[in-house]
Amino acid sequence: MGCLTCSFAKFVDKYLLWLGNMSFKKLTIFLIIVTIIIWIISKKIIDKMMNRINFQGKHVIITGGSSGLGLSLGVLSAQRGAHVSIIARNPEKLKKAIETISSHKISDSQTISAFSADVSSFDSISHAVNKAVKYSGPPFIVIPCAGESLPAYFSQQPLDEFHSQMNLNFFGTVNTIKAVLPEMTKLAADKKKKKEKPKIILVGSAASLLGFIGFSAYCSSKFAIKGLADCLRNEFKALNIEVHIFYPSTMETPGLIEESKRKPSETTEIEGTAKAFSAEDSAKSLFSGVEKGNFHITQEFLIYFARTSMNGLSPVNNIFFDTLLAPFSLIASYIMSVYFDYIVRKGKLAKITKESFEKKLK
Ligand SMILES: NC(=O)C1=CN([C@@H]2O[C@H](COP(=O)(O)OP(=O)(O)OC[C@H]3O[C@@H](n4cnc5c(N)ncnc54)[C@H](OP(=O)(O)O)[C@@H]3O)[C@@H](O)[C@H]2O)C=CC1
Ligand SMILES: CCCCCCCCCCCCCCCC(=O)[C@@H](N)CO
């Protein structure tokens, strides 16, 4: 034993001597490389150690589950053995979605069901949730994914669209969480199941982190979801319920096709800075983020990077990585704002405004 300590001391001595003989520049590079290697290895080990969520026999409720991201989340949940309930308005779309999701079941005992409801009405969503719970049991995972984007120039957008965006995206999320909370709280309090915390995953957007021309109504509703997520993450610790928020950037979904028909050209140009993903890939990122235990879930590095500089007092995902990135993200945000402003100055709205000024002067 003594000898072991002895050789360890000798090793440390040699190592320190070797470090001491290095030039400052070499030492700095060496330390940075060692830190990065330790970080990568420890992250890999931690990720491996993290339990994958056991979906088998658990009930997953997804609003907006008849299309786009919600539908892909339903398919993934079915593939992993969950009972899936999807909630949306249009019964035809729901019926088709049920067929798609059911074809991915891995066991006959899985229940895949659909309930028609409007999330912007508490009575409507609460009625649907009660039926879903009666049919498939208490909700283990809830994803309030129903949402829509109505892009327009602020000056041209009718006031009622600001209300409808808030009613669907923000209040739809609040209503859904309110509706599932009593049953989820009971499930979370179950001592036998204490290890597996029920989870709520809010669906924000990259537009929960930054705002630009054309998204004033949509972006505000998505920023509100970010604020809600921060508060609930903290408050629901008392209930043993886990809260996460997902910030997808553009996804190729039926919703995107619809919004593109009315999207101002400047908005499209700025949004194009980030890559578009398939709904399937985004759904996979959402669940893998939950499994890694991340509160903030992003699909791509660019949005992760953007988030670090606007973190405020929100919890960081990775203290080392986020702290390292934040200053660079601030610099990037400055460059981005100069670029975004350039797009707006040379854009359609600026042209229309200039023309109407000139008309008035004549
Ligand atoms: N696509 C994108 O680029 C991005 C999307 N997001 C967000 O992801 C989420 C999903 O978007 P995406 O997949 O594109 O959307 P889709 O338009 O493809 O699907 C929206 C779903 O929500 C349902 N829905 C809409 N309004 C209501 C309502 N009032 N009550 C109940 N259900 C409703 C729709 O069904 P029905 O109409 O029958 O009710 C449908 O199932 C949204 O929250 C969106 O803001 C975030 C970032 C990027
Ligand atoms: C720190 C500097 C990095 C900045 C990165 C900026 C990238 C800008 C892209 C923003 C993409 C916004 C996507 C919103 C999509 C959306 O929610 C709608 N399509 C809804 O349907």
mmCIF file of N, CA and C in Angstrom, residues 221-270:
data_model
loop_
_atom_site.group_PDB
_atom_site.id
_atom_site.type_symbol
_atom_site.label_atom_id
_atom_site.label_comp_id
_atom_site.label_asym_id
_atom_site.label_seq_id
_atom_site.Cartn_x
_atom_site.Cartn_y
_atom_site.Cartn_z
ATOM 1 N N SER A 221 -46.049 35.079 -28.313
ATOM 2 C CA SER A 221 -46.724 33.938 -27.681
ATOM 3 C C SER A 221 -45.708 32.856 -27.325
ATOM 4 N N LYS A 222 -44.643 32.732 -28.120
ATOM 5 C CA LYS A 222 -43.621 31.712 -27.847
ATOM 6 C C LYS A 222 -42.663 32.161 -26.728
ATOM 7 N N PHE A 223 -42.412 33.468 -26.639
ATOM 8 C CA PHE A 223 -41.628 33.983 -25.493
ATOM 9 C C PHE A 223 -42.402 33.716 -24.193
ATOM 10 N N ALA A 224 -43.736 33.877 -24.267
ATOM 11 C CA ALA A 224 -44.558 33.661 -23.076
ATOM 12 C C ALA A 224 -44.436 32.214 -22.604
ATOM 13 N N ILE A 225 -44.340 31.291 -23.569
ATOM 14 C CA ILE A 225 -44.197 29.863 -23.209
ATOM 15 C C ILE A 225 -42.860 29.634 -22.495
ATOM 16 N N LYS A 226 -41.820 30.349 -22.929
ATOM 17 C CA LYS A 226 -40.507 30.225 -22.287
ATOM 18 C C LYS A 226 -40.584 30.678 -20.825
ATOM 19 N N GLY A 227 -41.283 31.795 -20.587
ATOM 20 C CA GLY A 227 -41.444 32.297 -19.217
ATOM 21 C C GLY A 227 -42.207 31.301 -18.363
ATOM 22 N N LEU A 228 -43.258 30.743 -18.959
ATOM 23 C CA LEU A 228 -44.077 29.741 -18.253
ATOM 24 C C LEU A 228 -43.218 28.528 -17.875
ATOM 25 N N ALA A 229 -42.403 28.073 -18.832
ATOM 26 C CA ALA A 229 -41.563 26.885 -18.592
ATOM 27 C C ALA A 229 -40.594 27.135 -17.435
ATOM 28 N N ASP A 230 -39.972 28.316 -17.430
ATOM 29 C CA ASP A 230 -39.032 28.647 -16.340
ATOM 30 C C ASP A 230 -39.730 28.555 -14.984
ATOM 31 N N CYS A 231 -40.933 29.129 -14.901
ATOM 32 C CA CYS A 231 -41.658 29.153 -13.620
ATOM 33 C C CYS A 231 -42.085 27.748 -13.208
ATOM 34 N N LEU A 232 -42.639 26.991 -14.158
ATOM 35 C CA LEU A 232 -43.142 25.660 -13.820
ATOM 36 C C LEU A 232 -42.015 24.698 -13.469
ATOM 37 N N ARG A 233 -40.877 24.838 -14.141
ATOM 38 C CA ARG A 233 -39.734 23.952 -13.839
ATOM 39 C C ARG A 233 -39.421 24.028 -12.356
ATOM 40 N N ASN A 234 -39.405 25.277 -11.875
ATOM 41 C CA ASN A 234 -39.095 25.502 -10.470
ATOM 42 C C ASN A 234 -40.240 25.038 -9.569
ATOM 43 N N GLU A 235 -41.456 25.494 -9.873
ATOM 44 C CA GLU A 235 -42.604 25.200 -9.005
ATOM 45 C C GLU A 235 -42.929 23.703 -8.931
ATOM 46 N N PHE A 236 -42.808 23.003 -10.067
ATOM 47 C CA PHE A 236 -43.224 21.592 -10.088
ATOM 48 C C PHE A 236 -42.225 20.648 -9.432
ATOM 49 N N LYS A 237 -41.063 21.196 -8.976
ATOM 50 C CA LYS A 237 -40.146 20.377 -8.167
ATOM 51 C C LYS A 237 -40.905 19.891 -6.936
ATOM 52 N N ALA A 238 -41.809 20.755 -6.460
ATOM 53 C CA ALA A 238 -42.584 20.409 -5.266
ATOM 54 C C ALA A 238 -43.566 19.279 -5.553
ATOM 55 N N LEU A 239 -43.905 19.096 -6.819
ATOM 56 C CA LEU A 239 -44.891 18.070 -7.184
ATOM 57 C C LEU A 239 -44.235 16.798 -7.721
ATOM 58 N N ASN A 240 -42.883 16.831 -7.831
ATOM 59 C CA ASN A 240 -42.148 15.696 -8.416
ATOM 60 C C ASN A 240 -42.456 15.511 -9.910
ATOM 61 N N ILE A 241 -42.788 16.632 -10.581
ATOM 62 C CA ILE A 241 -43.044 16.584 -12.029
ATOM 63 C C ILE A 241 -41.913 17.322 -12.745
ATOM 64 N N GLU A 242 -41.363 16.674 -13.781
ATOM 65 C CA GLU A 242 -40.250 17.257 -14.526
ATOM 66 C C GLU A 242 -40.772 18.152 -15.641
ATOM 67 N N VAL A 243 -40.159 19.324 -15.831
ATOM 68 C CA VAL A 243 -40.587 20.225 -16.906
ATOM 69 C C VAL A 243 -39.408 20.472 -17.860
ATOM 70 N N HIS A 244 -39.683 20.439 -19.149
ATOM 71 C CA HIS A 244 -38.667 20.729 -20.169
ATOM 72 C C HIS A 244 -39.274 21.690 -21.185
ATOM 73 N N ILE A 245 -38.421 22.360 -21.948
ATOM 74 C CA ILE A 245 -38.929 23.173 -23.069
ATOM 75 C C ILE A 245 -38.093 22.897 -24.311
ATOM 76 N N PHE A 246 -38.782 22.715 -25.420
ATOM 77 C CA PHE A 246 -38.121 22.417 -26.701
ATOM 78 C C PHE A 246 -38.177 23.668 -27.581
ATOM 79 N N TYR A 247 -37.031 24.006 -28.194
ATOM 80 C CA TYR A 247 -36.975 25.179 -29.078
ATOM 81 C C TYR A 247 -36.662 24.745 -30.509
ATOM 82 N N PRO A 248 -37.638 24.202 -31.236
ATOM 83 C CA PRO A 248 -37.297 23.801 -32.614
ATOM 84 C C PRO A 248 -37.060 25.022 -33.497
ATOM 85 N N SER A 249 -36.164 24.885 -34.459
ATOM 86 C CA SER A 249 -36.147 25.919 -35.510
ATOM 87 C C SER A 249 -37.038 25.377 -36.628
ATOM 88 N N THR A 250 -36.938 25.942 -37.810
ATOM 89 C CA THR A 250 -37.927 25.606 -38.837
ATOM 90 C C THR A 250 -38.043 24.097 -39.073
ATOM 91 N N MET A 251 -39.287 23.619 -39.114
ATOM 92 C CA MET A 251 -39.529 22.199 -39.413
ATOM 93 C C MET A 251 -40.444 22.115 -40.625
ATOM 94 N N GLU A 252 -40.138 21.150 -41.511
ATOM 95 C CA GLU A 252 -40.981 20.987 -42.701
ATOM 96 C C GLU A 252 -42.256 20.239 -42.332
ATOM 97 N N THR A 253 -43.306 20.986 -42.059
ATOM 98 C CA THR A 253 -44.580 20.400 -41.617
ATOM 99 C C THR A 253 -45.718 21.050 -42.408
ATOM 100 N N PRO A 254 -46.920 20.469 -42.340
ATOM 101 C CA PRO A 254 -48.072 21.132 -42.981
ATOM 102 C C PRO A 254 -48.266 22.553 -42.439
ATOM 103 N N GLY A 255 -47.969 22.745 -41.171
ATOM 104 C CA GLY A 255 -48.084 24.081 -40.565
ATOM 105 C C GLY A 255 -47.166 25.085 -41.247
ATOM 106 N N LEU A 256 -45.936 24.640 -41.565
ATOM 107 C CA LEU A 256 -44.970 25.540 -42.216
ATOM 108 C C LEU A 256 -45.454 25.925 -43.613
ATOM 109 N N ILE A 257 -46.051 24.943 -44.320
ATOM 110 C CA ILE A 257 -46.559 25.225 -45.678
ATOM 111 C C ILE A 257 -47.635 26.314 -45.592
ATOM 112 N N GLU A 258 -48.518 26.171 -44.598
ATOM 113 C CA GLU A 258 -49.596 27.158 -44.425
ATOM 114 C C GLU A 258 -49.046 28.548 -44.116
ATOM 115 N N GLU A 259 -48.117 28.622 -43.161
ATOM 116 C CA GLU A 259 -47.623 29.946 -42.761
ATOM 117 C C GLU A 259 -46.802 30.594 -43.872
ATOM 118 N N SER A 260 -46.160 29.744 -44.700
ATOM 119 C CA SER A 260 -45.317 30.293 -45.764
ATOM 120 C C SER A 260 -46.131 31.073 -46.783
ATOM 121 N N LYS A 261 -47.431 30.728 -46.907
ATOM 122 C CA LYS A 261 -48.280 31.392 -47.894
ATOM 123 C C LYS A 261 -48.441 32.875 -47.567
ATOM 124 N N ARG A 262 -48.255 33.226 -46.303
ATOM 125 C CA ARG A 262 -48.488 34.617 -45.925
ATOM 126 C C ARG A 262 -47.250 35.271 -45.294
ATOM 127 N N LYS A 263 -46.132 34.567 -45.339
ATOM 128 C CA LYS A 263 -44.949 35.064 -44.629
ATOM 129 C C LYS A 263 -44.271 36.203 -45.383
ATOM 130 N N PRO A 264 -44.018 37.340 -44.742
ATOM 131 C CA PRO A 264 -43.291 38.412 -45.418
ATOM 132 C C PRO A 264 -41.919 37.925 -45.893
ATOM 133 N N SER A 265 -41.465 38.479 -47.035
ATOM 134 C CA SER A 265 -40.213 37.959 -47.613
ATOM 135 C C SER A 265 -39.019 38.139 -46.675
ATOM 136 N N GLU A 266 -39.006 39.252 -45.929
ATOM 137 C CA GLU A 266 -37.879 39.464 -44.997
ATOM 138 C C GLU A 266 -37.857 38.382 -43.923
ATOM 139 N N THR A 267 -39.053 37.983 -43.460
ATOM 140 C CA THR A 267 -39.141 36.949 -42.415
ATOM 141 C C THR A 267 -38.569 35.636 -42.947
ATOM 142 N N THR A 268 -38.957 35.314 -44.196
ATOM 143 C CA THR A 268 -38.456 34.083 -44.811
ATOM 144 C C THR A 268 -36.932 34.139 -44.929
ATOM 145 N N GLU A 269 -36.423 35.306 -45.304
ATOM 146 C CA GLU A 269 -34.974 35.416 -45.508
ATOM 147 C C GLU A 269 -34.219 35.226 -44.190
ATOM 148 N N ILE A 270 -34.724 35.856 -43.129
ATOM 149 C CA ILE A 270 -34.039 35.737 -41.833
ATOM 150 C C ILE A 270 -34.177 34.306 -41.304
#
